Coordinates of C-alpha atoms and ligand atoms in Angstrom, one line a residue:
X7 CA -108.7 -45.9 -37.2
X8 CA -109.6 -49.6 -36.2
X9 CA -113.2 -49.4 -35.4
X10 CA -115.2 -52.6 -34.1
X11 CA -118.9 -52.9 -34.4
X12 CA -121.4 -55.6 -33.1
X13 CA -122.9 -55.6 -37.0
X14 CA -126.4 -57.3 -36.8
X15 CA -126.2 -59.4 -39.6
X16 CA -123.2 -60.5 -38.9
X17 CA -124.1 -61.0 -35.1
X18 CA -120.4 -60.2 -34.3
X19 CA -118.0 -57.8 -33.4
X20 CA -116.8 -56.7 -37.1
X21 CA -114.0 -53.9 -38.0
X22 CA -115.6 -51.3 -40.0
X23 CA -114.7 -51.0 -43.0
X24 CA -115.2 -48.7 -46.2
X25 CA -116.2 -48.2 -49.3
X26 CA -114.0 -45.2 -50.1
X27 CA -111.1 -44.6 -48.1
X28 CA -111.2 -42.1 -45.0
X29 CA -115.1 -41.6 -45.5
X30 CA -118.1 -42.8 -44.2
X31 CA -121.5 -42.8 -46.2
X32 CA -124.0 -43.4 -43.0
X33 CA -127.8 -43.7 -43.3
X34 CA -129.9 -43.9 -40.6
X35 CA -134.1 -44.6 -40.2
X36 CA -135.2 -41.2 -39.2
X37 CA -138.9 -40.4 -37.9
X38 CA -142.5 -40.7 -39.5
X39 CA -143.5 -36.9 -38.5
X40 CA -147.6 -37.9 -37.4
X41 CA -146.8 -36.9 -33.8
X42 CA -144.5 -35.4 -31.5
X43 CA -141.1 -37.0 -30.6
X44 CA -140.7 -39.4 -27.4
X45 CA -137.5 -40.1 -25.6
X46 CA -136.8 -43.3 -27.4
X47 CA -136.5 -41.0 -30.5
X48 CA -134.0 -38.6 -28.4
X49 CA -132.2 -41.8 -27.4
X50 CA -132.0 -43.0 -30.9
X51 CA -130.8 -39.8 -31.8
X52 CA -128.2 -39.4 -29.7
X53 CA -126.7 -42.7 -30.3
X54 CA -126.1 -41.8 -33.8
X55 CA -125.7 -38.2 -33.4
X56 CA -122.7 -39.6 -31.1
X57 CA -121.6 -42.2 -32.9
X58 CA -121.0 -39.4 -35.7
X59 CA -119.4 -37.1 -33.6
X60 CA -116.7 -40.3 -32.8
X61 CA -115.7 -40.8 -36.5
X62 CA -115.5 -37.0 -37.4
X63 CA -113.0 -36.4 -34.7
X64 CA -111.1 -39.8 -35.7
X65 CA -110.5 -38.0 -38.8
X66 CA -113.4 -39.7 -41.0
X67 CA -115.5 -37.3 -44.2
X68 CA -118.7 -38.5 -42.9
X69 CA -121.8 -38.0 -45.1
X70 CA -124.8 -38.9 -42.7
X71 CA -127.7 -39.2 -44.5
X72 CA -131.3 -39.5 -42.0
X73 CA -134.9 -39.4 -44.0
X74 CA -138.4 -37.9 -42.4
X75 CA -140.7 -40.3 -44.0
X76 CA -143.3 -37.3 -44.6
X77 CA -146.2 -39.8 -45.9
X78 CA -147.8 -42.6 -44.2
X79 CA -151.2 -44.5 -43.2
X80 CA -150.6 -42.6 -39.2
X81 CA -150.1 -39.6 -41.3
X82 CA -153.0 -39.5 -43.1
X83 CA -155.6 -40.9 -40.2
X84 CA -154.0 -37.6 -38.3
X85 CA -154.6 -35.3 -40.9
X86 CA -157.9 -36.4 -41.1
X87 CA -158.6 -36.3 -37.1
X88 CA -156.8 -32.5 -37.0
X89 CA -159.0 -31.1 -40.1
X90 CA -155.2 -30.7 -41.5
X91 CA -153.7 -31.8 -45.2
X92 CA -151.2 -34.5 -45.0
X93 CA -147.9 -31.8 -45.3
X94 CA -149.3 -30.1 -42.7
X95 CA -149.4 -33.0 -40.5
X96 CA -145.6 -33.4 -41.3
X97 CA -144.1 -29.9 -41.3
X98 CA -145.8 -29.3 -37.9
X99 CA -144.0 -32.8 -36.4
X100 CA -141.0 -32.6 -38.4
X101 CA -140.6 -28.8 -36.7
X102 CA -141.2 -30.2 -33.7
X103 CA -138.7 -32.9 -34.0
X104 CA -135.6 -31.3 -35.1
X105 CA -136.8 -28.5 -32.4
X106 CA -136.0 -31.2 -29.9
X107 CA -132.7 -32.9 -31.4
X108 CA -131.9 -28.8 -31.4
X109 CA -131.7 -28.9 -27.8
X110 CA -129.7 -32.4 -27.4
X111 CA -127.2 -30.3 -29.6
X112 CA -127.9 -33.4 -32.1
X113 CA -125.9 -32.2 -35.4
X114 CA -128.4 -32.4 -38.5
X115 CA -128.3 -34.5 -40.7
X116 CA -126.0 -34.1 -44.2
X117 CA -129.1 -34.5 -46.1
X118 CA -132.8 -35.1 -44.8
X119 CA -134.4 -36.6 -47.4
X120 CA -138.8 -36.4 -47.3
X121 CA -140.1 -39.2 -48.9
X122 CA -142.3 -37.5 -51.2
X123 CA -139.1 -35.8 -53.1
X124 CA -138.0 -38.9 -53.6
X125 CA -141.3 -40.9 -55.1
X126 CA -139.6 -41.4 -58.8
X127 CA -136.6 -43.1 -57.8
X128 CA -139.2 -45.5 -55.7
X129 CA -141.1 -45.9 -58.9
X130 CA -138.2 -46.6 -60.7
X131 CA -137.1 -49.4 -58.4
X132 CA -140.6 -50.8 -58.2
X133 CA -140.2 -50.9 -61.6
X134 CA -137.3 -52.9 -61.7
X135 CA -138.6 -55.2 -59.0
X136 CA -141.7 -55.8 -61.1
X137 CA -139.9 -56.4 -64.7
X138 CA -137.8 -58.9 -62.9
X139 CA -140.2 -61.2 -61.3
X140 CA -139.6 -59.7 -57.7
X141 CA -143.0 -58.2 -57.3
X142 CA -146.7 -58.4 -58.5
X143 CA -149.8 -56.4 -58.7
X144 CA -153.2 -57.0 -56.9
X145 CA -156.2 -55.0 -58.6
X146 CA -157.2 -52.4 -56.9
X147 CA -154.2 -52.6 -54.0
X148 CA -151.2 -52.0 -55.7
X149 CA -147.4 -53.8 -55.3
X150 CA -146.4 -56.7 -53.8
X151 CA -143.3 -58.2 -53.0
X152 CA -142.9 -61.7 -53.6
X153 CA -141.1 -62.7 -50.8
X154 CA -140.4 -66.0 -51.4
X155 CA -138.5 -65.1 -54.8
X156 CA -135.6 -63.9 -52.6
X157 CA -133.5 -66.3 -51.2
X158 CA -131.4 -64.4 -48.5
X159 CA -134.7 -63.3 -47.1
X160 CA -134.0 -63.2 -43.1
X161 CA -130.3 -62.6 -43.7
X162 CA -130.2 -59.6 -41.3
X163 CA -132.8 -60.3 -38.5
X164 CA -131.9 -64.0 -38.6
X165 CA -135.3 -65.6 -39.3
X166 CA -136.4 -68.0 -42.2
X167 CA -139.1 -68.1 -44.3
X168 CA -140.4 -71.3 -42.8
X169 CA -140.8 -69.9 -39.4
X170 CA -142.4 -66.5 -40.7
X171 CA -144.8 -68.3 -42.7
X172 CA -146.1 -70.4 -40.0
X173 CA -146.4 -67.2 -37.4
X174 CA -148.2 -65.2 -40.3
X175 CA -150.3 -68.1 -41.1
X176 CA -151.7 -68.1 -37.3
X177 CA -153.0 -64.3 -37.8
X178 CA -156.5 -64.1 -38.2
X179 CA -155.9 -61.0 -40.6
X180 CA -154.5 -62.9 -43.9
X181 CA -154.5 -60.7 -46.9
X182 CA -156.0 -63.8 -49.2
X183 CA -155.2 -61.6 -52.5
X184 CA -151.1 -61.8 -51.4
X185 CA -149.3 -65.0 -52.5
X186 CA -148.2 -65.2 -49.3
X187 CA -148.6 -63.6 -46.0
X188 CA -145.5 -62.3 -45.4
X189 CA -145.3 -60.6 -48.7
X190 CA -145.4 -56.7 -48.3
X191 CA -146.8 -53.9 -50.1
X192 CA -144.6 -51.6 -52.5
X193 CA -146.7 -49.4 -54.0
X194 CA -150.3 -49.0 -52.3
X195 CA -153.2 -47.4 -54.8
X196 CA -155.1 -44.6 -53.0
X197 CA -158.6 -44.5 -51.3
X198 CA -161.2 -41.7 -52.6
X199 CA -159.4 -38.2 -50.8
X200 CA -156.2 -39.8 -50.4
X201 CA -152.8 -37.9 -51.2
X202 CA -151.7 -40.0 -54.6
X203 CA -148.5 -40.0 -57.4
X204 CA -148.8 -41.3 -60.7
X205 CA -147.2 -44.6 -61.1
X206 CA -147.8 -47.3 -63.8
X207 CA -150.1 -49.1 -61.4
X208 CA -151.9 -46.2 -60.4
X209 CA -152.4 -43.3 -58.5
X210 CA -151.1 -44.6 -54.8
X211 CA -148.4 -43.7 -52.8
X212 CA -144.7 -46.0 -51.9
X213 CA -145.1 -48.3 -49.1
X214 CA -142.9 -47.2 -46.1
X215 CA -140.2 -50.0 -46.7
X216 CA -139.2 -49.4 -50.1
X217 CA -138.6 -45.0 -49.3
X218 CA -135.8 -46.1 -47.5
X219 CA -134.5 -48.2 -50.0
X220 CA -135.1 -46.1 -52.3
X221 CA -133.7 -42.6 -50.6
X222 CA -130.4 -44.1 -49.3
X223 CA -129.8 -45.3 -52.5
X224 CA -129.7 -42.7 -54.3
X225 CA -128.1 -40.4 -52.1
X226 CA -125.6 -42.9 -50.9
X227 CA -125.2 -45.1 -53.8
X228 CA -124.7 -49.0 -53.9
X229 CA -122.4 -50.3 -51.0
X230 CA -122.3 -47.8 -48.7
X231 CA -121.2 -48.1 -45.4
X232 CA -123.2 -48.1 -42.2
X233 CA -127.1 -48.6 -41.8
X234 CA -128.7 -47.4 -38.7
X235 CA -131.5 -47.8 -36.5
X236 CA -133.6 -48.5 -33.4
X237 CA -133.6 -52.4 -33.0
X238 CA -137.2 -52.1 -33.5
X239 CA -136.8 -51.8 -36.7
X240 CA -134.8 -54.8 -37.6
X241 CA -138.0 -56.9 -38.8
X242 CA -140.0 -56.3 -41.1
X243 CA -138.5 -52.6 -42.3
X244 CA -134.8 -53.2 -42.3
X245 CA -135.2 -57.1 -43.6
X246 CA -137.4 -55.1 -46.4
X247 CA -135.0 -52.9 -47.3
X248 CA -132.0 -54.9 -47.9
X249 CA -134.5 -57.4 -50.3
X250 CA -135.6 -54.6 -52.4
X251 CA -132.6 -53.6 -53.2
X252 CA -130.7 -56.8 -53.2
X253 CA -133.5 -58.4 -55.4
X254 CA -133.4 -55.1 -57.8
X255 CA -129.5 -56.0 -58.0
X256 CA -128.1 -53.6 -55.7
X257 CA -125.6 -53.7 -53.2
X258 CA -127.2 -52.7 -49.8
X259 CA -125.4 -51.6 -46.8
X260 CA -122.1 -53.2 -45.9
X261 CA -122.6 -52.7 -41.9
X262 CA -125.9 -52.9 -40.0
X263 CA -126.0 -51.0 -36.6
X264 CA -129.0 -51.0 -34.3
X265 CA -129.7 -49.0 -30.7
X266 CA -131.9 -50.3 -28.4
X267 CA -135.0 -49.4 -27.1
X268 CA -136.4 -47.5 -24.0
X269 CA -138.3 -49.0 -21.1
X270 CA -140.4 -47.8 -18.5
X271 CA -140.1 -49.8 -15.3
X272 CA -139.0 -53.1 -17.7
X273 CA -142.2 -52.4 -19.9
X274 CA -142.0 -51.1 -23.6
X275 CA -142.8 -47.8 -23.8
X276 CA -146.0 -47.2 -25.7
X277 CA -149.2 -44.9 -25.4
X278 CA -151.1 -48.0 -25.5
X279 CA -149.4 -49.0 -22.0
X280 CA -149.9 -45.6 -20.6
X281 CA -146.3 -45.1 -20.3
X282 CA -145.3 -42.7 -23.2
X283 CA -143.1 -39.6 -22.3
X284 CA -142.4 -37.2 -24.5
X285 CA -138.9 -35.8 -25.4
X286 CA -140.2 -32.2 -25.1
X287 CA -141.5 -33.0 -21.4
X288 CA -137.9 -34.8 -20.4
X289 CA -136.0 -31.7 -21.8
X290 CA -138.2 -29.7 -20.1
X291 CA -137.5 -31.2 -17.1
X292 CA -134.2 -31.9 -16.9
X293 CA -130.5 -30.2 -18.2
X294 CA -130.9 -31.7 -22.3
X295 CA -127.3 -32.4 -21.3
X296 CA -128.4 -34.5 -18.4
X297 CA -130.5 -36.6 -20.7
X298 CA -127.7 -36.9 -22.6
X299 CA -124.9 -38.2 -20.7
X300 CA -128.0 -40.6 -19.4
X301 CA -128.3 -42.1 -23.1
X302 CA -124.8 -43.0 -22.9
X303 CA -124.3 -44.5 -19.7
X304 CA -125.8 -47.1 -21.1
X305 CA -124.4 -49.1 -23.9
X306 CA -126.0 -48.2 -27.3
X307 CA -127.2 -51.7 -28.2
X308 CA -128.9 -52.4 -24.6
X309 CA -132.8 -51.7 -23.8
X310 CA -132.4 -49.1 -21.0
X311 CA -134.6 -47.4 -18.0
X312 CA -134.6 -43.9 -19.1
X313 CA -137.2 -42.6 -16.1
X314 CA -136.7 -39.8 -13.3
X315 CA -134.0 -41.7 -11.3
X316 CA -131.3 -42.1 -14.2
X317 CA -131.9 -38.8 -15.3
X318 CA -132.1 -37.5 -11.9
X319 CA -128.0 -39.1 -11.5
X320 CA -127.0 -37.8 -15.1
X321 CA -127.8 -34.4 -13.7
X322 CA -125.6 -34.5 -10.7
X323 CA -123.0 -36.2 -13.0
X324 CA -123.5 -32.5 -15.0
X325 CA -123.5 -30.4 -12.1
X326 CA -119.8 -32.0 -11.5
X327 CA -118.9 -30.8 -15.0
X328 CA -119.7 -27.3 -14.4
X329 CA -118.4 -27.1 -10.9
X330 CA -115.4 -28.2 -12.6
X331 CA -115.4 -25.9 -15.1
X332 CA -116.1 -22.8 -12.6
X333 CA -113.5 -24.1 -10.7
X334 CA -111.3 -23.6 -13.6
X335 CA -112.9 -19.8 -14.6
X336 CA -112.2 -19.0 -10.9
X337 CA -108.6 -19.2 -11.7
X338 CA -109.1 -17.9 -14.6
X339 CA -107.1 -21.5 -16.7
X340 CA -106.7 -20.2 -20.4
X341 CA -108.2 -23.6 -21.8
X342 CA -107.2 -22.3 -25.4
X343 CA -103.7 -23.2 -24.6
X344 CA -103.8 -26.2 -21.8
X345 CA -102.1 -29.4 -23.1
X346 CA -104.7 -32.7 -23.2
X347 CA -103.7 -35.6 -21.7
X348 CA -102.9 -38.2 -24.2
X349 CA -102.9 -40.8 -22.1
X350 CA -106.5 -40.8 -20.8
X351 CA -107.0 -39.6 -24.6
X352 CA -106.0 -43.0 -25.6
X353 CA -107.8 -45.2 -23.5
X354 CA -110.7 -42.9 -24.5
X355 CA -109.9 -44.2 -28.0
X356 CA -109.9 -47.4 -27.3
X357 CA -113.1 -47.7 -25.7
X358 CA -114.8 -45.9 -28.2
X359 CA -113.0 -47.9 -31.1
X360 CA -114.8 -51.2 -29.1
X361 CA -118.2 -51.0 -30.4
X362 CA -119.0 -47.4 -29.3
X363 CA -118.4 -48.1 -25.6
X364 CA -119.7 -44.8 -24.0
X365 CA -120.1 -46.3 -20.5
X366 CA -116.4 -47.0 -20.4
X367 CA -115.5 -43.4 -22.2
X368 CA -117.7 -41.8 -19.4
X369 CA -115.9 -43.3 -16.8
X370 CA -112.4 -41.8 -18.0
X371 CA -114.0 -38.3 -18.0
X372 CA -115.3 -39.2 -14.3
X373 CA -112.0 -40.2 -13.4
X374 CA -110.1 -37.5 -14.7
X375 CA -113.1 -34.4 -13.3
X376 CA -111.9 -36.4 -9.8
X377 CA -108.1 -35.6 -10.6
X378 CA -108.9 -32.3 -11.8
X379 CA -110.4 -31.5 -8.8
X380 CA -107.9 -33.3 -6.4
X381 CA -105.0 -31.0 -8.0
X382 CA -107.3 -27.8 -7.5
X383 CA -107.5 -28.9 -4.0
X384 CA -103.4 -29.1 -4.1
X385 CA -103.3 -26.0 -6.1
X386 CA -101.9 -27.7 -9.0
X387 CA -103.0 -25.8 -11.5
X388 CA -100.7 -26.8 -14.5
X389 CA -102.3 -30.3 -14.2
X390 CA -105.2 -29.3 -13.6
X391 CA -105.3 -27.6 -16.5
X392 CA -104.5 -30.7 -18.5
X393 CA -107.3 -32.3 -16.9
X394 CA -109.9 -29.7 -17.1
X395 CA -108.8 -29.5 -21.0
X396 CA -108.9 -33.0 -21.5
X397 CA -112.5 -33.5 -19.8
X398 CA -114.1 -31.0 -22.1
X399 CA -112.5 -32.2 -25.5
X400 CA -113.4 -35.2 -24.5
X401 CA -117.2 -35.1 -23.3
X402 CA -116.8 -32.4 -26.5
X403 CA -116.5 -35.7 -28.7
X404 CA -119.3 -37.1 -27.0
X405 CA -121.7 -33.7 -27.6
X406 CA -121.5 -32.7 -23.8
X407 CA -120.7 -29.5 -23.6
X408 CA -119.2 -28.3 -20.4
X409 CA -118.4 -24.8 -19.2
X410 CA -120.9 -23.2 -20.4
X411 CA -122.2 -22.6 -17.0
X412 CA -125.3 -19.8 -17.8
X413 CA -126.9 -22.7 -19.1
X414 CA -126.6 -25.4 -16.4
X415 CA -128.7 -23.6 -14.0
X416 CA -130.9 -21.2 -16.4
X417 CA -129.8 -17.7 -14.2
X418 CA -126.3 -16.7 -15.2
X419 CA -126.6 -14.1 -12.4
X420 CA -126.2 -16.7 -9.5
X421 CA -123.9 -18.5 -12.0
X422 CA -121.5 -15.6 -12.1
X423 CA -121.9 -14.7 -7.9
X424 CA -120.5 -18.5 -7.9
X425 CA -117.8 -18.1 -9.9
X426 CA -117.0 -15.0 -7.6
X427 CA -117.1 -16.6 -4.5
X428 CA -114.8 -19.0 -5.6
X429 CA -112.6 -16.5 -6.9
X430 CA -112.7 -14.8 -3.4
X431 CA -111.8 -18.6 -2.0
X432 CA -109.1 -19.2 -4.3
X433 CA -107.9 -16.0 -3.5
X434 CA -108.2 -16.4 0.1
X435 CA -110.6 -13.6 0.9
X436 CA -112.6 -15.5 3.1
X437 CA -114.5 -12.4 3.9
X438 CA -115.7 -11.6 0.3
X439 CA -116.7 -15.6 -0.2
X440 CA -118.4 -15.3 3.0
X441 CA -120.9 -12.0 2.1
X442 CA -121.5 -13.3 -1.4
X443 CA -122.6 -16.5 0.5
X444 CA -124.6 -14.6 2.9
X445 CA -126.3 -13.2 0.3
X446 CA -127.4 -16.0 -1.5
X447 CA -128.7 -17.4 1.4
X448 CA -131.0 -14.6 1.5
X449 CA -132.1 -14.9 -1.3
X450 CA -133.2 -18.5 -0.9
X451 CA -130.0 -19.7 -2.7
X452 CA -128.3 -22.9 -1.4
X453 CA -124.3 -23.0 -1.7
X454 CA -123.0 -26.7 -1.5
X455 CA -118.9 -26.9 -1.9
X456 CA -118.6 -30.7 -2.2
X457 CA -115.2 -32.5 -2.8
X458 CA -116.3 -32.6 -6.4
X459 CA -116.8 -28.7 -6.9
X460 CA -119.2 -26.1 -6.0
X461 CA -123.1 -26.7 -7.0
X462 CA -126.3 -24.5 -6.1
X463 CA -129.6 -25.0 -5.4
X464 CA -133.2 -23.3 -4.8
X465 CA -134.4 -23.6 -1.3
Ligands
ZN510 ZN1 -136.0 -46.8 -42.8

């Protein structure tokens, strides 16, 4: 196991390393539930869900810890539009959520911590910020922290204090009861009708920075391993987190690991730009696998295009999966018992041990569905065997699954008259491949045998 990350504090390639030997403790940002998920959640998700999969199958105990922060300002202005209660709000987007991820075949998370089962322990650090001269009260607000009593402020997103003040200085919006602009609110006291804890300051609720703290913490205990998180979050919630704790007197993470965002023609995508698409209305569109292998032909830490035409070229790189693997049914290849290659298994390894390079591990899987079909072509079936084998554990590893042909196309009927043809073909009973052909056409069904395999269409 010789893992190397780009860590973002470190701003470097770093081998990861661990607390306890041979496991992982991983936490990673999760969703504020106040709305339904867009693709840059699926592509967040995926990189991580991915990343996982990697150090599971390296051997690794992984504990991957990913909250739902279940209470928030968006929550509560939603609640309040929809006629709903707060919980509402967040059990309706949470469902929705994990409904999605469902259909990437995202693995859940170990533990999903909610926010509001967690509102002790962020009282109790609060606490301990407070007693310690790390934070201060405002009448009638709540909790501060005092930025500017913690040194190492900036460590992770690479910014000092200087620079921050000056920006923050420029806003028009100053909070004049804060010491200073950039310090951030811990513990914010309710408004009349406003969900509310008690806390020594008050009846409020935790400010959205410390929850994380606070949650992977105490699930994951001082000096875990590997922090995760769209790069978006880097500054202000990340910087937040690792102050709080580091200025309470706990270790944070050891490794910082962000993904990068998705764009819409080179812009951001927002709903304030016009260009917001959901994740539901992608999967719905396109093979979930498609969307997918899309995520990760792009390097994790890269903004990336994720519109019609990259999704439109994942799913042709999934139709050559399953022609593949109907190839392989037609000949009826026991994959139980086929040998991988350990070769191609190796240099999968190694590009994956470089910083999570899925592009590169793609392009071995590519390669060897190529070969696989080249030996078909040469009736070599013992190799391809080996290849078939070794492309699905493989794009396995990466949460592709392959060969499960009734879902690439939605009607296992035409799936399975295929897979028939081509056992006519392999069988040379040209005459039986021919009808079943015939009768596809018929029926509006388009047959394509391309070098690659066999795919079908709708007229
Ligand atoms: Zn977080």
């Amino acid at each position: 196991m010789a893992v190397k990350i780009y860590d973002t504090k470190a701003r470097k390639k770093v081998a990861l390393t661990f607390r306890d030997e041979g496991k992982v403790s991983v936490y990673v940002c999760g969703p504020t539930v106040y709305d339904v998920p867009h693709i840059g959640h699926g592509r967040t998700a995926v990189v991580f869900d991915t990343i996982r999969r990697y150090l599971i199958w390296s051997g690794l105990e992984v504990n991957f810890v990913s909250n739902v922060t279940d209470i928030e300002d968006k929550i509560i202005a939603r609640a309040a539009r929809d006629g709903l209660t707060e919980s509402e709000v967040a059990q309706e987007f949470e469902e929705k959520y994990f409904a999605e991820l469902d259909r990437l075949v995202v693995m859940r998370p170990d533990v999903t911590p909610h926010a509001t089962g967690y509102i002790a322990a962020m009282v109790k650090l609060i606490s301990d910020l407070v007693a310690n001269g790390h934070a201060y009260t405002i009448d009638d607000q709540g909790v501060y922290f005092d930025v500017s009593s913690y040194s190492a402020y900036g460590e992770l997103s690479h910014r000092d204090l200087a620079t921050l003040l000056e920006s923050a200085g420029a806003r028009v919006d100053v909070d004049s009861a804060k010491r200073s602009p950039v310090d951030f609110v811990l513990w914010k006291l309710a408004k009349p009708g406003e969900p509310s804890w008690d806390s020594p300051w008050g009846a409020g609720r935790p400010g959205w920075h410390i929850e994380c703290s606070a949650m992977a913490l105490g699930l994951l205990g001082d000096g875990f391993d590997l922090h995760g998180a769209g790069d978006d979050l880097v500054f202000p919630h990340n910087e937040n987190e690792i102050a709080q704790a580091g200025a309470a007197g706990h270790e944070f993470a050891r490794h910082w690991i962000h993904s990068g965002m998705v764009q819409i023609n080179a812009e951001k995508m927002s709903k304030s730009s016009g260009n917001f698409r959901s994740l539901a209305d992608a999967l719905d569109t396109y093979d979930p696998r498609a969307f997918r292998v899309a995520v990760l032909l792009t390097q994790y830490r890269s903004a990336m295009e994720l519109g019609d035409s990259e999704l439109t070229a994942a799913a042709s790189a999934v139709d050559r999966f399953d022609s593949l693997a109907r190839r392989a049914m037609a000949v009826e290849i026991d994959l139980s018992t086929a040998s991988i290659d350990r070769k191609r298994e190796q240099s999968f390894r190694a590009a994956m041990d470089d910083d999570f390079a899925t592009p590169a591990a793609l392009a071995i899987i590519f390669a060897a569905v190529s070969e696989a079909n080249q030996a078909f072509d040469c009736e070599d079936i013992e190799t391809a065997a080996t290849l078939v084998a070794t492309v699905k554990e493989l794009a396995g590893v990466l949460g592709i699954v392959i060969g499960r042909i009734e879902d690439s196309s939605g009607d296992s009927r035409i799936d399975q008259l295929v897979v028939d043809r081509e056992t006519a073909r392999a069988n040379r009973d040209f005459a039986t491949a021919d009808r079943i052909r015939d009768n596809l056409e018929a029926e509006g069904v388009v047959i394509a045998d391309r070098a690659s395999g066999t795919t079908w269409h709708r007229r």
